[in-house]
XYZ file of C-alpha atoms in Angstrom:
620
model
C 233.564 200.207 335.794
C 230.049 198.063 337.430
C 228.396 196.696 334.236
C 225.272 198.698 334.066
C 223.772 196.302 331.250
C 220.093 194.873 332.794
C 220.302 191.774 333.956
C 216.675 190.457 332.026
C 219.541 191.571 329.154
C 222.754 189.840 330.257
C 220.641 186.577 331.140
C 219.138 186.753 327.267
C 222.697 187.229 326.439
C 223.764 184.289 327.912
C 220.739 181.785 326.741
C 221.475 183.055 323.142
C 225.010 182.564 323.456
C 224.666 178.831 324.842
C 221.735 178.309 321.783
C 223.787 179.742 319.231
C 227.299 177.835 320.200
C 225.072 174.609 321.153
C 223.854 175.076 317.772
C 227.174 175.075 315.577
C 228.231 172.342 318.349
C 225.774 169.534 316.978
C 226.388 170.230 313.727
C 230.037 170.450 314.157
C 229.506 166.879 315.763
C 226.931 165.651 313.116
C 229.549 166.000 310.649
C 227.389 169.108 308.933
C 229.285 171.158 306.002
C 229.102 174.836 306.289
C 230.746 177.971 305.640
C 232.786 177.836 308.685
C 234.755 175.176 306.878
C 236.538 177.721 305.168
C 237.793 179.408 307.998
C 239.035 176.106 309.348
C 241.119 174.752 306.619
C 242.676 178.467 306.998
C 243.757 177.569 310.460
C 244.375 174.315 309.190
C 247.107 175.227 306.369
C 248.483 177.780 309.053
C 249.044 174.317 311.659
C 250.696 172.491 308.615
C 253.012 175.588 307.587
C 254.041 175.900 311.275
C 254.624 172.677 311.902
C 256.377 172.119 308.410
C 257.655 168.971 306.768
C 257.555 165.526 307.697
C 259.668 162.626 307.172
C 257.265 160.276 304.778
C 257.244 156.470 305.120
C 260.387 154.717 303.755
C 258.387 152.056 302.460
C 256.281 154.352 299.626
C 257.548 155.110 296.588
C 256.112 157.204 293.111
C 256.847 156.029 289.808
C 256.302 159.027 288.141
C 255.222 158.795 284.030
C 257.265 162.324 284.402
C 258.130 164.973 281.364
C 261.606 162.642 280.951
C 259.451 159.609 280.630
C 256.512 161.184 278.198
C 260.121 162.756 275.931
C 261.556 159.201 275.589
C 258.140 157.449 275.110
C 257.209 159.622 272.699
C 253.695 160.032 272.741
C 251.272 160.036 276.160
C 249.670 157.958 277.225
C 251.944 154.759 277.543
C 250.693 151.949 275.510
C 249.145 149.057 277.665
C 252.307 146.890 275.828
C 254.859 149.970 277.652
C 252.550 149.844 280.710
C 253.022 146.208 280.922
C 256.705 146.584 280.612
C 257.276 149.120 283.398
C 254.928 146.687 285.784
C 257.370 143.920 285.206
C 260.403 146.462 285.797
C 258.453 147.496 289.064
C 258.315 143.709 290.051
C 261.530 142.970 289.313
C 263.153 145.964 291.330
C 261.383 144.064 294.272
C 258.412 145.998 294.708
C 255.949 144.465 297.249
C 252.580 145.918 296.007
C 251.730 148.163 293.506
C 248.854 150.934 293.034
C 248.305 152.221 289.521
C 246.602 155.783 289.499
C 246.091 155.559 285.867
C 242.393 155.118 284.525
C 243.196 152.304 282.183
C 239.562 152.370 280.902
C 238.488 152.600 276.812
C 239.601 150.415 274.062
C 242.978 148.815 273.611
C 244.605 146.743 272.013
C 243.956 143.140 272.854
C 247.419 141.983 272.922
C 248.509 144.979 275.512
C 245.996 144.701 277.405
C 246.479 140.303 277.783
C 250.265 141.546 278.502
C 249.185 144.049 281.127
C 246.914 141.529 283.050
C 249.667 138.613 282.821
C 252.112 141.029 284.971
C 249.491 141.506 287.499
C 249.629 137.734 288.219
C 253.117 137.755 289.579
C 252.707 141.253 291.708
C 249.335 142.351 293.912
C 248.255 145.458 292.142
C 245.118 148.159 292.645
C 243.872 150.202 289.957
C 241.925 153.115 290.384
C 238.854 153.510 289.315
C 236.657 156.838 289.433
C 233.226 157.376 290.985
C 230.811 159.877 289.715
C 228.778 161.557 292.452
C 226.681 164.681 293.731
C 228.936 166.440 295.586
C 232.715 165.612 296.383
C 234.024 168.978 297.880
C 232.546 169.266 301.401
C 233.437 168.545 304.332
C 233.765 164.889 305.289
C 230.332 163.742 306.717
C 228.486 160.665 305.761
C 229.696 158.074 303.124
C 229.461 158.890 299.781
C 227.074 157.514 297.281
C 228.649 157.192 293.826
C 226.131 157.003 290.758
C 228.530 155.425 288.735
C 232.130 154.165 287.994
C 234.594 154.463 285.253
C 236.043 151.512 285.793
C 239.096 149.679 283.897
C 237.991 147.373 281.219
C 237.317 143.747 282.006
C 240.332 142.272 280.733
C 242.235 144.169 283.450
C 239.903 144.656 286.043
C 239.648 140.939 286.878
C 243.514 140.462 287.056
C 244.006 142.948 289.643
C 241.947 144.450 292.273
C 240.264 147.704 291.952
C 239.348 150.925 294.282
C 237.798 153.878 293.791
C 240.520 156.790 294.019
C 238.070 160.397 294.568
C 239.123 162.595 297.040
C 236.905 165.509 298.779
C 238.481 168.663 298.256
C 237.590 171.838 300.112
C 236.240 174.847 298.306
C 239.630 175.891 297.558
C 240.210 172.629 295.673
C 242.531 171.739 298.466
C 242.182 167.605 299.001
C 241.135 166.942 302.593
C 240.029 163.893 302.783
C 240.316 160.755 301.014
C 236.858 158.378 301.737
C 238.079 154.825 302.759
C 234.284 153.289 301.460
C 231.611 154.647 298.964
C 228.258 153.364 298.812
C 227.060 152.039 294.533
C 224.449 150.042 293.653
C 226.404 146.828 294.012
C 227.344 147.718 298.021
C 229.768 149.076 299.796
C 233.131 149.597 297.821
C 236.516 150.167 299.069
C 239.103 153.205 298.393
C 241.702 153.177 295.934
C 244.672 153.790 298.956
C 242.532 151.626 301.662
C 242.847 149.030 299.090
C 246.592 149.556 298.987
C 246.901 148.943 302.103
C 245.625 145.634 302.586
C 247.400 144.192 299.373
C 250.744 146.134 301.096
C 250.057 144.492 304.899
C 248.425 141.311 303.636
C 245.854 141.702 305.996
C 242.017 142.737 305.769
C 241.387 146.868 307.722
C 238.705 145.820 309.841
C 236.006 149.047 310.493
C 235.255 149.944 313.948
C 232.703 152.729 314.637
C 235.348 155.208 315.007
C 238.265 154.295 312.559
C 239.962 151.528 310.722
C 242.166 148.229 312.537
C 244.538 146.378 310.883
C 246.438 144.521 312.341
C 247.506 145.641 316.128
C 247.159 149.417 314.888
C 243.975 151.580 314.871
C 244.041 154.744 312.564
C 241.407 157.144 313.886
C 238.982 158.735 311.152
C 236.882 161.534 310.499
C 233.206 160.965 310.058
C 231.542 158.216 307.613
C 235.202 156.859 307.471
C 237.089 159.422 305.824
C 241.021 159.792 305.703
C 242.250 163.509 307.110
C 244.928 163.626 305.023
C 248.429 164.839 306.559
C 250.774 166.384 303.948
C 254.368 165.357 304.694
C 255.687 168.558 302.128
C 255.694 170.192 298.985
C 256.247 167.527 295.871
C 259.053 165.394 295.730
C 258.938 164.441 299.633
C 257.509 161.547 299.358
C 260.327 159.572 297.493
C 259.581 159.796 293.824
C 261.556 157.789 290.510
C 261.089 159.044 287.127
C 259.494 155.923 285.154
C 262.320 156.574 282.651
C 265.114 155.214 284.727
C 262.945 152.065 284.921
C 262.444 151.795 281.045
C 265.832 152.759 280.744
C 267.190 149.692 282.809
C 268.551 152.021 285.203
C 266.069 150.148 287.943
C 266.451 151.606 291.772
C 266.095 149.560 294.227
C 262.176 149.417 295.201
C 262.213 145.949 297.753
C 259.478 145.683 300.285
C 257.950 149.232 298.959
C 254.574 149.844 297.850
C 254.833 152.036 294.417
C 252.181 154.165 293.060
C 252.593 154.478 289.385
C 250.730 157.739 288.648
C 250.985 160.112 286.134
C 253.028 163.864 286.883
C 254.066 165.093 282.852
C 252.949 168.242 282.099
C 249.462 169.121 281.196
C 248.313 165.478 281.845
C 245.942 163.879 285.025
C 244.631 165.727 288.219
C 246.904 168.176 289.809
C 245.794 170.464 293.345
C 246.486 173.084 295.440
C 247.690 171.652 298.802
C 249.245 173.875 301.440
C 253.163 173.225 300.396
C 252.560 173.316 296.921
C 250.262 175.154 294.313
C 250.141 171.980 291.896
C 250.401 168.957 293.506
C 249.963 165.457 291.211
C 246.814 163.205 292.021
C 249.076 160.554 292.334
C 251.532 162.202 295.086
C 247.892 162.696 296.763
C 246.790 159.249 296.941
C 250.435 158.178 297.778
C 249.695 160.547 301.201
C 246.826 158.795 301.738
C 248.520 155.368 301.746
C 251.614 157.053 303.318
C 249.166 158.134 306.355
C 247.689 154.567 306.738
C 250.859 152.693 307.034
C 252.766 155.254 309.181
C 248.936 156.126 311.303
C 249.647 160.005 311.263
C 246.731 160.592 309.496
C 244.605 163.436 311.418
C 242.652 161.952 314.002
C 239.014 163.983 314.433
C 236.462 161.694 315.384
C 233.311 161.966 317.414
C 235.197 162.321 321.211
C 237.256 165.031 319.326
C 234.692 166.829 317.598
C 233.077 166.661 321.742
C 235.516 168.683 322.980
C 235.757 171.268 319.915
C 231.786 171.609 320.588
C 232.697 171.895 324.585
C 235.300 174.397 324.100
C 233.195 176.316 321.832
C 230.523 176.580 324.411
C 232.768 177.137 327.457
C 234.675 179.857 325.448
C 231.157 181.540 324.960
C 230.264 180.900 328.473
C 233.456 182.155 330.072
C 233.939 185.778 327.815
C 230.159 186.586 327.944
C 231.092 186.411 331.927
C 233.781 188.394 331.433
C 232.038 190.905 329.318
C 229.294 190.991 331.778
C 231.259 191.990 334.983
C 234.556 193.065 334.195
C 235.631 196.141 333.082
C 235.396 196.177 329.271
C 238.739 196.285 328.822
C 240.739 193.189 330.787
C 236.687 191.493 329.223
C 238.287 191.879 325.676
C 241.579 190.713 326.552
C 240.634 187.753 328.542
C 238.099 187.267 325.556
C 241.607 186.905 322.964
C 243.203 184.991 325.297
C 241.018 182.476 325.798
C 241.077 181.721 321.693
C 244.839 182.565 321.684
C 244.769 179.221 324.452
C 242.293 177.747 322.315
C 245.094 178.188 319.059
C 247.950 177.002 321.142
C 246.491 173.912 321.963
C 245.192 173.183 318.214
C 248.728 173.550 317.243
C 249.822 171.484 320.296
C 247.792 168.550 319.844
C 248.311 168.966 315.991
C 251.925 167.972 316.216
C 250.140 164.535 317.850
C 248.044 164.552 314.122
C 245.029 165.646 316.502
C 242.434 167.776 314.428
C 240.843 170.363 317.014
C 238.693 172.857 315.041
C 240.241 176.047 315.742
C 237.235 178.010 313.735
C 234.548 176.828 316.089
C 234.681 178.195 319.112
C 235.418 182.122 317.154
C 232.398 181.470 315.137
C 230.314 180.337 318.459
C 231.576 183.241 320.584
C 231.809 186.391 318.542
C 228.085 187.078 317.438
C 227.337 186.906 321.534
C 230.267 188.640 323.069
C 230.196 191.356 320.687
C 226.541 191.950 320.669
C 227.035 192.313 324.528
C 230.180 194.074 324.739
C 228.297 196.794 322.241
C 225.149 196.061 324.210
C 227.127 197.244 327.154
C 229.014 200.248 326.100
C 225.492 201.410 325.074
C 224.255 201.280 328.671
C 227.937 202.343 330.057
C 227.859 205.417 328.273
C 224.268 206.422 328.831
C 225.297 205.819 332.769
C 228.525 207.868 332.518
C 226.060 210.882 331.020
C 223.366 210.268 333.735
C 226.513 210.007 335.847
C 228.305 213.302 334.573
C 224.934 215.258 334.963
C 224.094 214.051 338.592
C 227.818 214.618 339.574
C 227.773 218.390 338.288
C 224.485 218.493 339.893
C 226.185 217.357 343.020
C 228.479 220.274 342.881
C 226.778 222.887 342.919
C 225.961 221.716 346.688
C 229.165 219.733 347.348
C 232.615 220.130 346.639
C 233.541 218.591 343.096
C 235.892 216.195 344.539
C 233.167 215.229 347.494
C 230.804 215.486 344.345
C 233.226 212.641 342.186
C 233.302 210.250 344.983
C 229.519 210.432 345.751
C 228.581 209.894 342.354
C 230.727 206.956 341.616
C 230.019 204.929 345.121
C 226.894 205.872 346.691
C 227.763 204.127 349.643
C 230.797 206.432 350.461
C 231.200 206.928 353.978
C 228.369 204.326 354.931
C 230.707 204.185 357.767
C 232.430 206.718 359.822
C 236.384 207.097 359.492
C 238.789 208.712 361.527
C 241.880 210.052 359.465
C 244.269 212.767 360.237
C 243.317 216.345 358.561
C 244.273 219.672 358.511
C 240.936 222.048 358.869
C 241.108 226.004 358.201
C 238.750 228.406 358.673
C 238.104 232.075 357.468
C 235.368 235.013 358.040
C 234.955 238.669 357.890
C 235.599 240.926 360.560
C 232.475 243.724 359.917
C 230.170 241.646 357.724
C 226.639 242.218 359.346
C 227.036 245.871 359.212
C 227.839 245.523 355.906
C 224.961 243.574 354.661
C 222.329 245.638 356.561
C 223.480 248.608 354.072
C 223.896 246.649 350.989
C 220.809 245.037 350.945
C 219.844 241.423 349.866
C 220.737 241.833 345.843
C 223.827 243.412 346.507
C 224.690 241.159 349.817
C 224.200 237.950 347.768
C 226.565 239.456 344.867
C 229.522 240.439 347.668
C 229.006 236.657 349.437
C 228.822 235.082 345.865
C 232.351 236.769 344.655
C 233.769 236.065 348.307
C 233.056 232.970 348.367
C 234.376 232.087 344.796
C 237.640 233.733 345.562
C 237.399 231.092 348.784
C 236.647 227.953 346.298
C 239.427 228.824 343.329
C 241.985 229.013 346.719
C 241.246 226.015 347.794
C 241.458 224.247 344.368
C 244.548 226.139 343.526
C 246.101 224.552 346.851
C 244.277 220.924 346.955
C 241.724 221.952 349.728
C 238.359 221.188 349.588
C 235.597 223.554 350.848
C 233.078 221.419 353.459
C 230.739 224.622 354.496
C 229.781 228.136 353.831
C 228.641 230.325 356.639
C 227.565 233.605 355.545
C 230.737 235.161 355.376
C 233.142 232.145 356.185
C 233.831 229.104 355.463
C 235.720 225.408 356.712
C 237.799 224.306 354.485
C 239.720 220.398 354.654
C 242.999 219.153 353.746
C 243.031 215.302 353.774
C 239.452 214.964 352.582
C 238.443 212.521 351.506
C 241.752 210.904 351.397
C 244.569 212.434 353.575
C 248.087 213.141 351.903
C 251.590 213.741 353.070
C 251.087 217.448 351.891
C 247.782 217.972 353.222
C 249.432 220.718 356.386
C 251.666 222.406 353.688
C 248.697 222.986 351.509
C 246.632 224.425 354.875
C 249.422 226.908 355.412
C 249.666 227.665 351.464
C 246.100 228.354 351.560
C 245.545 230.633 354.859
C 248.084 232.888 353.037
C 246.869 233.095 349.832
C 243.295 233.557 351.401
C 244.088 236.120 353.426
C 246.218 238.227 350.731
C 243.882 237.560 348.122
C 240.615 238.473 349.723
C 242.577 241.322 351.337
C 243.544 242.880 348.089
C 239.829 242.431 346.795
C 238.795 243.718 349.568
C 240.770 247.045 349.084
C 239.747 247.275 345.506
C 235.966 247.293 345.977
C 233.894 249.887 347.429
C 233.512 248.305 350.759
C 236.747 248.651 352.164
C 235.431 250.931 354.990
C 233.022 248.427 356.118
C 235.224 244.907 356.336
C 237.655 245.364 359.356
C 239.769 242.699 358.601
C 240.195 238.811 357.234
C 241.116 236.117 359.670
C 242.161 232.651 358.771
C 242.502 229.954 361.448
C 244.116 226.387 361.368
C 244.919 223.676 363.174
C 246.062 220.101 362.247
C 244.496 216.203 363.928
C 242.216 213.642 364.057
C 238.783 214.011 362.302
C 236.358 211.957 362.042
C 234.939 211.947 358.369
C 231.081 210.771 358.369
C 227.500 211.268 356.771
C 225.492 213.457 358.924
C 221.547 214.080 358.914
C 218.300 212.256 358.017
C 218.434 209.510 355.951
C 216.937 211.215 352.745
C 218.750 214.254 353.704
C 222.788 213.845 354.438
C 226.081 216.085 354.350
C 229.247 215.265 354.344
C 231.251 216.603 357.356
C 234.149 216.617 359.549
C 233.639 217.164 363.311
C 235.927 216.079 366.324
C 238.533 218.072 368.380
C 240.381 219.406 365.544
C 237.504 220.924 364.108
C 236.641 222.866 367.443
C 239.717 223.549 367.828
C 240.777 225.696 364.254
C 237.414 227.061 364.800
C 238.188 228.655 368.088
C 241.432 230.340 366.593
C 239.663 232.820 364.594
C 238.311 234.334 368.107
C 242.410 233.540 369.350
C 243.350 235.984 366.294
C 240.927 238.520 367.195
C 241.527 238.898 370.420
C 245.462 239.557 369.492
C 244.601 241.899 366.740
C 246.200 239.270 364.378
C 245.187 238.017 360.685
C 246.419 234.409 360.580
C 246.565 231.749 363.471
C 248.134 228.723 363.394
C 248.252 225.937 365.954
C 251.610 224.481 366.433
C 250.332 221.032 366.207
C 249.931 222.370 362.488
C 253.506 224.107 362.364
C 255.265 220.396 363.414
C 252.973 218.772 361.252
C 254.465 221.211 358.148
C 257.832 220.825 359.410
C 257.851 217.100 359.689
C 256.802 216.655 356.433
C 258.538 219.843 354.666
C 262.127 219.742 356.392
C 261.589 223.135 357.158
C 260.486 225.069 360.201
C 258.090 228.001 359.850
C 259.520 230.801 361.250
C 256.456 232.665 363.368
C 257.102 236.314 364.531
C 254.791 235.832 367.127
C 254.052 232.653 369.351
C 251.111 232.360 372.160
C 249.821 229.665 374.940
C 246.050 230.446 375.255
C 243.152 228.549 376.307
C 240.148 227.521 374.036
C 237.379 228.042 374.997
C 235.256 224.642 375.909
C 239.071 223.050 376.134
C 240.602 222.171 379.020
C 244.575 221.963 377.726
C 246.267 225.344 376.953
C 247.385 225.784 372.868
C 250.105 227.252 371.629
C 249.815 229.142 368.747
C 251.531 231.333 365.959
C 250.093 234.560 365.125
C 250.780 236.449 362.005
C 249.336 240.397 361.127
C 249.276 241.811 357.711
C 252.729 242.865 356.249
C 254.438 240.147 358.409
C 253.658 237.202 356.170
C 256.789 234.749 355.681
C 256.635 235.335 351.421
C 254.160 236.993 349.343
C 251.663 234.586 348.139
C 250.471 233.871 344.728
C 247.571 235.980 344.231
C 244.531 234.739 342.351
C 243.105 237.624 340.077
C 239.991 238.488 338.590
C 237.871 240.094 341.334
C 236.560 243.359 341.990
């Protein structure tokens, strides 16, 4: 169906469609939290579940201060003295670097804590530290400001290095990123895993505006610097030792790794939600995060990628308020859902590439405009079918309802003449003007108006459509509008059912006496189907040879006394299309008048019709 929406209305559609979607555009690309972060780590777990687990790095290993190690130690936590001996265990297993996620601030012992700082001296080492800020569970946007630290104490601090090791978590308390720099009042400080890295690679990360160097290898990042973090699996895939074994001299082999010594016992340090797991340690967390920066498959969503989730966003708004606006509602909606089931796909495409497209945008930019259209429209589409409905059965009264149907729903039907084959019947009353002069006009009008009803059901009953009424006939058309293989059956169906019908009425009433007989005439050709008239006054007509010609027959049956004439152009028309010939107790070759060419034609009185028709009841 035409979209019957205003187009002052689809054009406001459209500029508040491209404001609205422009609008969650720049702050998608300004890095801007909002609620439509929620939705998108959704999508986001549903990418990671689909794609499922990853091999981690072979070069990262957790030495986990597990339940085994807390039930041989005795007591949590670990003395600085028993912290001291696992580091030199850790060493001497060949470890490369290591990155303690242990807060190893508050009082101690002096002698464990001089122990602790000798075996940094002989291994590069990170301890976290923890900054205290406003807000740590949006969305990554700018760097974050930390108000303070709780930092190891001095002793240690100065024997290793030290990096702050928060993590912004969604609203779910899922960790999604890790921040590689924070901004305190002594400058910019680095990240507890960015810090890991360089002490692993021996070289300095190097910031670029849109992610981190070091080395030959550039790591993309999210805004202000932040680390997408991409889970390789539940707990446990990233390889993980029980710090018993170590204390227990049963030392695995840790050369060239990196090991982050973090806590994982029971009841003790950070645990989170993460989309493999329910509890996931704080230390298996930060061991991603330094997973993702050796192996680069950290997600990748910087500003050229946050560009195209804002350009999708706007063309998918663009495109299905289009659609909405000049389709038919229904292929609108679909090709509305398939342009975000496209979107989707390539989300989860470029995902397996650790691309982060935002599959939540270009939904949230789309739906407020296509659906206040689409329910805009269906508004104005159903107020148009009503106005529609009404003018059609208007129309009918004066038209036929098929005639009716077509003029309603394409005004411009039969703007041009067409020529189509046709079968055209006509019927009157033999003794009708003597009739109405004693019947009067009430009475008259009641006779025509139950005549001509009888003539109408007919026709319907046998897919004919009624073109005229002429006091006390009619022309009737089979093939109009559109012509079918049946259309001379139907002509033939209907003369006989016309005839025996009207005939029976006419028997039943009171004015038997007066109507002489019923003739029906038929032929079968080429009409021309047109508009004629004025322009602000038009019918809808058939005229050509074939229309003169069934015309003529009714004065052909007259003259031979008969009910029914048919031409035989409509006979071979029947029986090319039926298989069957007609058989006609009575054949003639007359002339027509205002016709050069003789006609032959069938000729049927009462009592000889081939079967008795179906008669249509109801009249009296």
């Amino acid at each position: 169906m035409k979209s019957t929406v205003p187009r002052w209305i689809v054009a406001l559609a459209f500029v508040s469609g491209l404001a609205w979607s422009g609008y969650l555009a720049q702050r998608h690309l300004a890095g801007t939290a909002s609620v439509l972060d929620r939705f998108e780590t959704v999508l986001l777990d549903l990418r990671i579940v689909l794609t499922g687990e990853r091999k981690s790095p072979e070069n990262v290993t957790i030495v986990a201060i597990d339940d085994q190690t807390v039930s041989i130690v005795g007591k949590y936590p670990l003395t600085r003295s028993q912290l001291a001996e696992l580091v030199g265990k850790i060493e001497a297993a060949g470890a490369r670097a290591l990155a303690i996620d242990i807060l190893l601030f508050g009082a101690s012992d002096s002698a464990g804590d001089a122990a602790l700082a000798k075996e940094f001296e002989s291994l590069p080492v990170v301890i976290a530290a923890a900054g205290h800020s406003g807000n740590m569970t949006s969305s990554a946007s700018f760097v974050p400001t930390v108000a303070s630290i709780l930092s190891p104490t001095p002793e240690i601090a100065d024997a290793a290095e030290v990096g702050l090791a928060n993590v912004v978590t969604d609203t779910g308390g899922t960790p999604r990123h890790i921040p590689l720099l924070f901004l305190t009042d002594g400058g910019l400080q680095p990240s507890f895993s960015l810090k890991a890295l360089e002490l692993y690679s021996n070289k300095t990360p190097i910031f670029t505006e849109t992610g981190l160097r070091t080395g030959n290898r550039d790591q993309v990042l999210d805004a202000g610097w932040h680390l997408a973090l991409n889970f390789y699996g539940p707990g446990g895939t990233i390889r993980t030792v029980s710090a018993e074994r170590l204390l227990s001299d049963d030392t695995p082999d840790l050369t060239g790794q990196i090991v982050v010594l973090g806590v994982t016992a029971t009841g003790v340090g950070d645990r989170f939600g993460t989309p493999f797991d329910p509890v996931m340690p704080g230390a298996e967390v930060q061991a991603t995060g330094i997973a993702n920066l050796l192996d680069g498959t950290a997600l990748a969503r910087n500003d050229t990628i946050r560009l195209a989730d804002g350009a999708a966003a706007i063309a998918v708004t663009v495109l299905s308020l289009v659609a909405v606006a000049f389709l038919p509602l229904a292929p609108a909606f679909v090709f509305y859902i398939i342009l975000l089931a496209c979107w989707l796909f390539a989300g989860f495409l470029f995902f397996g590439q650790s691309q982060w497209l935002n599959g939540a945008l270009p939904f949230a930019a789309s739906l407020p405009p296509v659906v206040g259209l689409l329910v805009t429209r269906q508004i104005f589409d159903r107020f148009h079918s009503r106005r529609l409905l009404q003018a059609q059965s208007a129309l009918s009264r004066f038209q036929s309802p098929r005639l009716a149907t077509r003029i309603a729903e394409d005004p411009d039907f039969l703007a041009n003449p067409r020529e189509q084959d046709a079968a055209m019947l006509f019927i009157d009353l033999s003794g009708y003007t003597g009739l109405s002069e004693q019947l009067g006009p009430v009475r008259t009008r009641d006779f025509l108006k139950t005549f001509h009803t009888i003539v109408v059901d007919v026709a319907d009953k046998t897919g004919g459509v009624v073109l005229d009424f002429m006091g006390d006939g009619a022309m009737l058309g089979f093939g109009v509008p559109d012509a079918s293989e049946t259309d001379p059956v139907n002509a033939v169906r209907c003369a006989f059912q016309l005839e025996s019908t009207i005939s029976g009425w006419l028997q039943g009433s009171n004015v038997a006496d007066h109507i002489s007989a019923v003739r029906v005439g038929a032929h079968f050709g080429k009409v021309v189907l047109s508009r004629l008239g004025h322009d602000r006054q038009q019918q809808i007509t058939t005229t050509g040879d074939c229309v003169n010609v069934a015309s003529r027959l009714l004065e052909v049956a007259k003259s031979h006394e008969a009910s029914i004439a048919f031409s035989v152009d409509l006979l071979d028309a029947v029986a090319s299309r039926s298989g069957n010939r007609m058989p006609t107790p009575r054949l003639e070759t007359v002339s027509i008048r205002g016709r050069q060419q003789d006609l032959q034609v069938a000729l049927w009185r009462p009592g000889e019709f081939p079967a008795v028709p179906v008669r249509v009841s109801g009249y009296s």
